[in-house]
XYZ file of C-alpha atoms in Angstrom:
359
model
C 5.200 -24.621 -49.135
C 2.306 -23.761 -46.804
C 3.213 -20.047 -46.943
C 4.274 -19.500 -50.551
C 2.799 -22.546 -52.278
C 4.432 -25.280 -54.332
C 5.092 -23.212 -57.459
C 8.584 -21.995 -56.603
C 9.797 -25.122 -54.764
C 8.797 -27.302 -57.722
C 10.276 -24.936 -60.303
C 13.540 -24.344 -58.423
C 13.886 -28.031 -57.610
C 13.397 -28.849 -61.266
C 16.027 -26.310 -62.302
C 18.499 -27.801 -59.812
C 17.901 -31.327 -61.129
C 18.181 -30.151 -64.747
C 21.464 -28.335 -64.073
C 22.811 -31.401 -62.274
C 21.955 -33.506 -65.327
C 23.729 -31.035 -67.620
C 26.791 -31.114 -65.383
C 26.757 -34.930 -65.312
C 26.821 -34.930 -69.106
C 30.179 -33.151 -69.004
C 31.697 -34.401 -65.727
C 35.316 -35.532 -65.661
C 35.898 -36.493 -61.999
C 34.366 -38.793 -59.401
C 34.016 -35.848 -57.015
C 31.939 -34.029 -59.614
C 29.689 -37.066 -59.895
C 29.143 -37.100 -56.127
C 28.416 -33.376 -56.001
C 25.938 -33.477 -58.889
C 24.117 -36.479 -57.484
C 23.948 -34.868 -54.040
C 22.450 -31.701 -55.519
C 19.990 -33.693 -57.616
C 18.797 -35.941 -54.789
C 18.557 -33.053 -52.336
C 16.456 -31.031 -54.763
C 14.264 -34.031 -55.518
C 13.628 -35.055 -51.915
C 13.675 -31.576 -50.386
C 11.796 -29.519 -52.975
C 10.040 -31.650 -55.585
C 8.793 -34.498 -53.397
C 7.679 -32.106 -50.660
C 5.996 -29.650 -53.010
C 4.179 -32.093 -55.272
C 1.590 -33.386 -52.794
C 0.425 -29.987 -51.431
C 0.312 -28.712 -55.023
C -2.763 -30.883 -55.571
C -3.774 -31.727 -51.995
C -4.812 -28.159 -51.223
C -7.086 -28.013 -54.261
C -9.137 -31.103 -53.484
C -11.078 -32.509 -50.572
C -13.676 -34.920 -51.865
C -11.388 -36.219 -54.632
C -8.077 -35.706 -52.833
C -7.384 -39.441 -52.765
C -7.303 -39.840 -56.531
C -5.498 -36.514 -57.015
C -2.626 -37.482 -54.699
C -2.566 -40.999 -56.149
C -2.133 -39.621 -59.655
C 0.834 -37.524 -58.482
C 2.643 -40.604 -57.177
C 1.536 -42.700 -60.144
C 2.982 -40.080 -62.475
C 6.387 -40.609 -60.899
C 6.181 -44.365 -61.427
C 4.928 -43.947 -64.990
C 7.755 -41.537 -65.750
C 10.328 -44.168 -64.811
C 8.644 -46.737 -67.043
C 8.502 -44.350 -70.018
C 11.909 -42.706 -69.650
C 13.946 -45.845 -68.975
C 13.732 -47.214 -72.553
C 14.136 -43.712 -74.013
C 17.342 -43.180 -72.053
C 18.576 -46.621 -73.079
C 18.032 -45.811 -76.773
C 19.853 -42.483 -76.418
C 22.755 -44.161 -74.610
C 23.133 -46.829 -77.295
C 22.875 -44.287 -80.121
C 24.766 -41.236 -78.832
C 26.305 -42.258 -75.494
C 25.631 -41.721 -71.806
C 26.554 -38.029 -71.846
C 23.780 -37.346 -74.340
C 21.389 -39.323 -72.129
C 22.048 -36.952 -69.226
C 21.347 -33.979 -71.499
C 18.054 -35.538 -72.567
C 17.039 -36.045 -68.930
C 17.869 -32.421 -68.177
C 15.805 -31.230 -71.141
C 12.864 -33.401 -70.080
C 12.979 -31.935 -66.571
C 12.958 -28.381 -67.939
C 10.162 -29.032 -70.437
C 7.862 -31.203 -68.325
C 8.826 -30.177 -64.806
C 10.024 -26.607 -64.544
C 7.919 -24.791 -67.143
C 4.511 -26.319 -66.208
C 5.225 -25.790 -62.493
C 5.994 -22.110 -63.016
C 3.080 -21.422 -65.368
C 0.327 -23.556 -63.841
C 0.877 -24.320 -60.145
C -0.675 -21.982 -57.559
C -0.789 -22.249 -53.760
C -4.506 -22.874 -53.235
C -7.837 -22.165 -54.974
C -8.733 -19.334 -52.582
C -5.826 -17.284 -53.963
C -7.659 -17.177 -57.300
C -11.111 -16.578 -55.836
C -12.026 -20.248 -56.236
C -13.010 -22.955 -53.761
C -11.948 -26.528 -53.100
C -13.325 -29.116 -55.539
C -14.731 -26.330 -57.731
C -17.478 -25.451 -55.253
C -18.898 -21.916 -55.236
C -16.406 -19.632 -53.486
C -17.359 -18.157 -50.120
C -15.666 -14.763 -49.940
C -16.570 -14.301 -46.309
C -14.750 -17.425 -45.133
C -11.032 -18.133 -45.313
C -11.078 -21.881 -45.801
C -7.386 -22.383 -45.180
C -6.506 -20.365 -42.079
C -5.161 -22.461 -39.207
C -7.398 -22.309 -36.187
C -10.422 -21.037 -38.115
C -13.640 -22.796 -39.002
C -14.240 -24.128 -42.486
C -17.535 -24.804 -44.254
C -18.849 -28.328 -44.568
C -18.139 -29.750 -47.985
C -20.033 -32.331 -49.917
C -18.574 -35.701 -49.122
C -16.827 -34.578 -45.931
C -17.696 -36.057 -42.572
C -18.570 -34.301 -39.358
C -15.501 -33.869 -37.199
C -13.049 -33.702 -40.106
C -10.909 -30.569 -40.354
C -12.748 -29.505 -43.527
C -15.994 -29.727 -41.586
C -14.639 -27.836 -38.593
C -11.157 -26.463 -38.091
C -7.683 -26.128 -39.571
C -4.913 -26.971 -37.107
C -1.911 -24.705 -36.471
C 1.336 -26.670 -36.773
C 2.394 -25.832 -33.215
C -0.716 -27.537 -31.829
C -0.688 -30.425 -34.283
C 2.812 -31.578 -33.291
C 1.748 -31.690 -29.647
C -0.969 -34.272 -30.249
C -0.286 -37.977 -29.562
C -1.725 -38.871 -32.975
C 1.006 -36.898 -34.747
C 3.798 -38.856 -33.090
C 2.075 -42.209 -33.438
C 1.631 -41.664 -37.179
C 5.189 -40.374 -37.590
C 6.770 -43.324 -35.762
C 4.617 -45.846 -37.621
C 5.690 -44.396 -40.991
C 9.355 -44.455 -39.975
C 9.212 -48.064 -38.779
C 7.282 -49.280 -41.825
C 9.641 -47.450 -44.193
C 12.607 -49.141 -42.535
C 11.277 -52.620 -43.250
C 9.939 -51.772 -46.713
C 13.205 -50.295 -48.009
C 15.403 -52.864 -46.295
C 13.642 -55.774 -47.938
C 13.485 -54.157 -51.377
C 17.162 -53.228 -51.605
C 18.362 -56.707 -50.586
C 15.708 -58.576 -52.564
C 17.841 -59.773 -55.501
C 20.745 -61.162 -53.416
C 18.267 -62.806 -51.040
C 16.371 -64.519 -53.857
C 19.574 -65.747 -55.485
C 20.564 -67.146 -52.105
C 17.199 -68.920 -52.061
C 18.090 -70.639 -55.336
C 16.565 -68.371 -57.986
C 18.604 -67.332 -61.001
C 19.766 -63.733 -61.323
C 17.423 -63.061 -64.255
C 14.423 -64.460 -62.390
C 15.298 -62.436 -59.297
C 15.469 -59.223 -61.321
C 12.080 -60.006 -62.888
C 10.615 -60.003 -59.371
C 11.678 -56.349 -59.058
C 9.678 -55.568 -62.206
C 6.574 -57.245 -60.769
C 7.069 -55.329 -57.524
C 7.274 -52.015 -59.403
C 4.091 -52.715 -61.364
C 2.261 -53.761 -58.199
C 3.444 -50.605 -56.454
C 1.967 -48.439 -59.221
C -1.321 -50.329 -58.980
C -1.314 -49.936 -55.201
C -0.869 -46.195 -55.552
C -3.972 -45.855 -57.719
C -6.172 -48.418 -55.980
C -5.610 -47.156 -52.452
C -5.820 -43.520 -53.511
C -9.310 -44.053 -54.889
C -10.291 -46.304 -51.973
C -9.215 -43.643 -49.468
C -12.114 -41.479 -50.652
C -14.481 -44.037 -49.134
C -12.494 -45.670 -46.328
C -10.522 -43.987 -43.548
C -6.828 -43.584 -44.480
C -5.975 -44.733 -40.954
C -7.700 -48.081 -41.464
C -6.136 -48.472 -44.900
C -2.660 -47.695 -43.550
C -3.118 -50.293 -40.813
C -4.052 -52.825 -43.499
C -1.059 -51.797 -45.625
C 1.379 -52.210 -42.734
C -0.098 -55.618 -41.949
C 0.259 -56.535 -45.615
C 3.979 -55.734 -45.398
C 4.270 -58.283 -42.592
C 2.344 -60.883 -44.604
C 4.496 -60.227 -47.679
C 7.700 -60.713 -45.690
C 6.251 -63.928 -44.303
C 5.789 -65.151 -47.872
C 9.327 -64.043 -48.722
C 10.784 -66.096 -45.876
C 9.660 -69.275 -47.650
C 10.194 -68.014 -51.214
C 12.084 -70.947 -52.720
C 10.292 -70.698 -56.070
C 9.565 -67.991 -58.614
C 5.815 -68.256 -57.944
C 6.295 -67.457 -54.246
C 8.676 -64.636 -55.118
C 6.070 -63.138 -57.442
C 3.428 -63.495 -54.715
C 5.671 -61.522 -52.381
C 6.247 -58.882 -55.059
C 2.524 -58.369 -55.618
C 1.737 -58.053 -51.900
C 4.717 -55.901 -51.020
C 4.294 -53.707 -54.087
C 0.667 -52.965 -53.271
C 1.625 -52.138 -49.689
C 4.631 -49.926 -50.437
C 2.804 -47.983 -53.131
C -0.230 -47.534 -50.935
C 1.825 -46.293 -47.987
C 3.207 -43.332 -49.953
C -0.260 -42.326 -51.131
C -2.084 -42.771 -47.837
C 0.320 -40.884 -45.556
C -0.462 -37.348 -46.839
C -4.155 -38.219 -47.047
C -4.122 -39.139 -43.357
C -2.396 -35.885 -42.429
C -4.981 -33.861 -44.356
C -7.910 -35.768 -42.856
C -6.564 -35.175 -39.330
C -5.212 -31.622 -39.465
C -6.629 -29.980 -42.596
C -5.120 -28.410 -45.714
C -3.426 -25.431 -44.106
C -0.358 -27.282 -42.808
C -0.314 -30.177 -45.273
C 3.035 -29.077 -46.704
C 4.674 -28.945 -43.271
C 3.296 -32.293 -42.158
C 4.164 -33.977 -45.442
C 7.692 -32.593 -45.203
C 8.149 -33.890 -41.666
C 6.787 -37.330 -42.516
C 8.906 -37.558 -45.680
C 11.990 -36.819 -43.569
C 11.030 -39.660 -41.224
C 10.381 -42.002 -44.145
C 13.652 -41.136 -45.888
C 15.475 -41.820 -42.611
C 13.738 -45.198 -42.534
C 14.671 -45.836 -46.170
C 18.321 -45.210 -45.264
C 18.303 -47.261 -42.049
C 16.470 -50.361 -43.278
C 19.006 -51.595 -45.846
C 21.825 -50.890 -43.390
C 20.182 -52.976 -40.662
C 19.577 -55.881 -43.022
C 23.128 -55.687 -44.380
C 24.692 -55.668 -40.908
C 22.492 -58.598 -39.846
C 23.556 -60.586 -42.896
C 27.247 -59.873 -42.333
C 26.930 -60.967 -38.708
C 24.959 -64.183 -39.277
C 25.453 -65.086 -42.930
C 21.689 -65.210 -43.463
C 18.804 -62.806 -44.010
C 16.237 -64.892 -42.121
C 16.546 -63.356 -38.644
C 16.402 -59.779 -39.907
C 13.415 -60.576 -42.138
C 11.516 -61.985 -39.164
C 12.293 -58.762 -37.305
C 11.024 -56.686 -40.233
C 7.815 -58.721 -40.330
C 7.205 -57.837 -36.686
C 7.869 -54.157 -37.407
C 5.049 -54.286 -39.945
C 2.690 -55.541 -37.251
C 3.987 -52.911 -34.815
C 3.381 -50.148 -37.368
C -0.168 -51.373 -37.866
C -0.881 -51.269 -34.124
C 0.637 -47.794 -33.819
C -1.490 -46.376 -36.617
C -4.641 -47.940 -35.182
C -3.886 -46.178 -31.895
C -3.509 -42.835 -33.695
C -7.131 -41.726 -33.626
C -8.146 -38.372 -35.055
C -7.335 -35.560 -32.605
C -9.997 -33.085 -31.553
C -9.716 -29.325 -31.256
C -12.582 -26.979 -30.538
C -13.101 -24.757 -33.609
C -12.590 -21.009 -33.350
C -15.450 -19.427 -35.233
C -15.504 -15.908 -36.636
C -18.697 -13.918 -36.786
């Protein structure tokens, strides 16, 4: 993505998802289902999710927070809009037609706009970040080179000084502290979410009420994406991430005593804001520490760590429940991981590298 831009990864990922949907509409075997879903998820996580953030992140500096937030919010909004559409198609024409509709939507709204509109960075078109006047004499996105000070940027930020090469960035303590904190927080966030309905029913809530908590959590997550994206333009993403990780711990604390629907909703609001904010803030922190030039690489690495956490968290909680017959012990552990993630991110201060200036 850093070398060729997000245009082709987004377009090819969209084509892969669309073809998988078409195949699912005609599948006849369980093996075919597994293969199509594997292709679809791999394309989504490996091409679309990785390419989407740099597609806008490299075009903005001052307003990068809201730009990245809108990318993630678009994903949440798409689920809200498409879910009832798919349900109507399934009831009217069947589930095979629903898969065809999803494939057509991906081609029309994902593949074609990505191919026609998306470009690597503004400098490729003779433009500058945030629509500022272009400076032909300065390459604003070359790792290791100086970059001009932009309106709204702060002294010491990469945009005000230097773009980091990936080889040097991964050798800084801050890189590993951020990466580990995201992995740990993702473990607790996903573990709690996946087991939420069975836990709440165990706490005495009805199945319908427990499912409604998921809806509140989803809405809160979308709000967290937008709110923290805009707030990150004024407050350090590191400080906001520390607050988000602490909020995960607080939310789990509320969940531990959630014996009523009101407490369950309180958890959903807190945890939704935190989980939505985490996804938005992570790429903003990478850009503020290391610049735009390697944003795609850093976002890809951190997404891999987060996806690993998403996979591990539910497994840990499930094993703990099978061993003890209760979720309580594992939830306490996850609450502490939220605190640990907060401390790790606070320790990850912005790295410094002397700029290499060209004359």
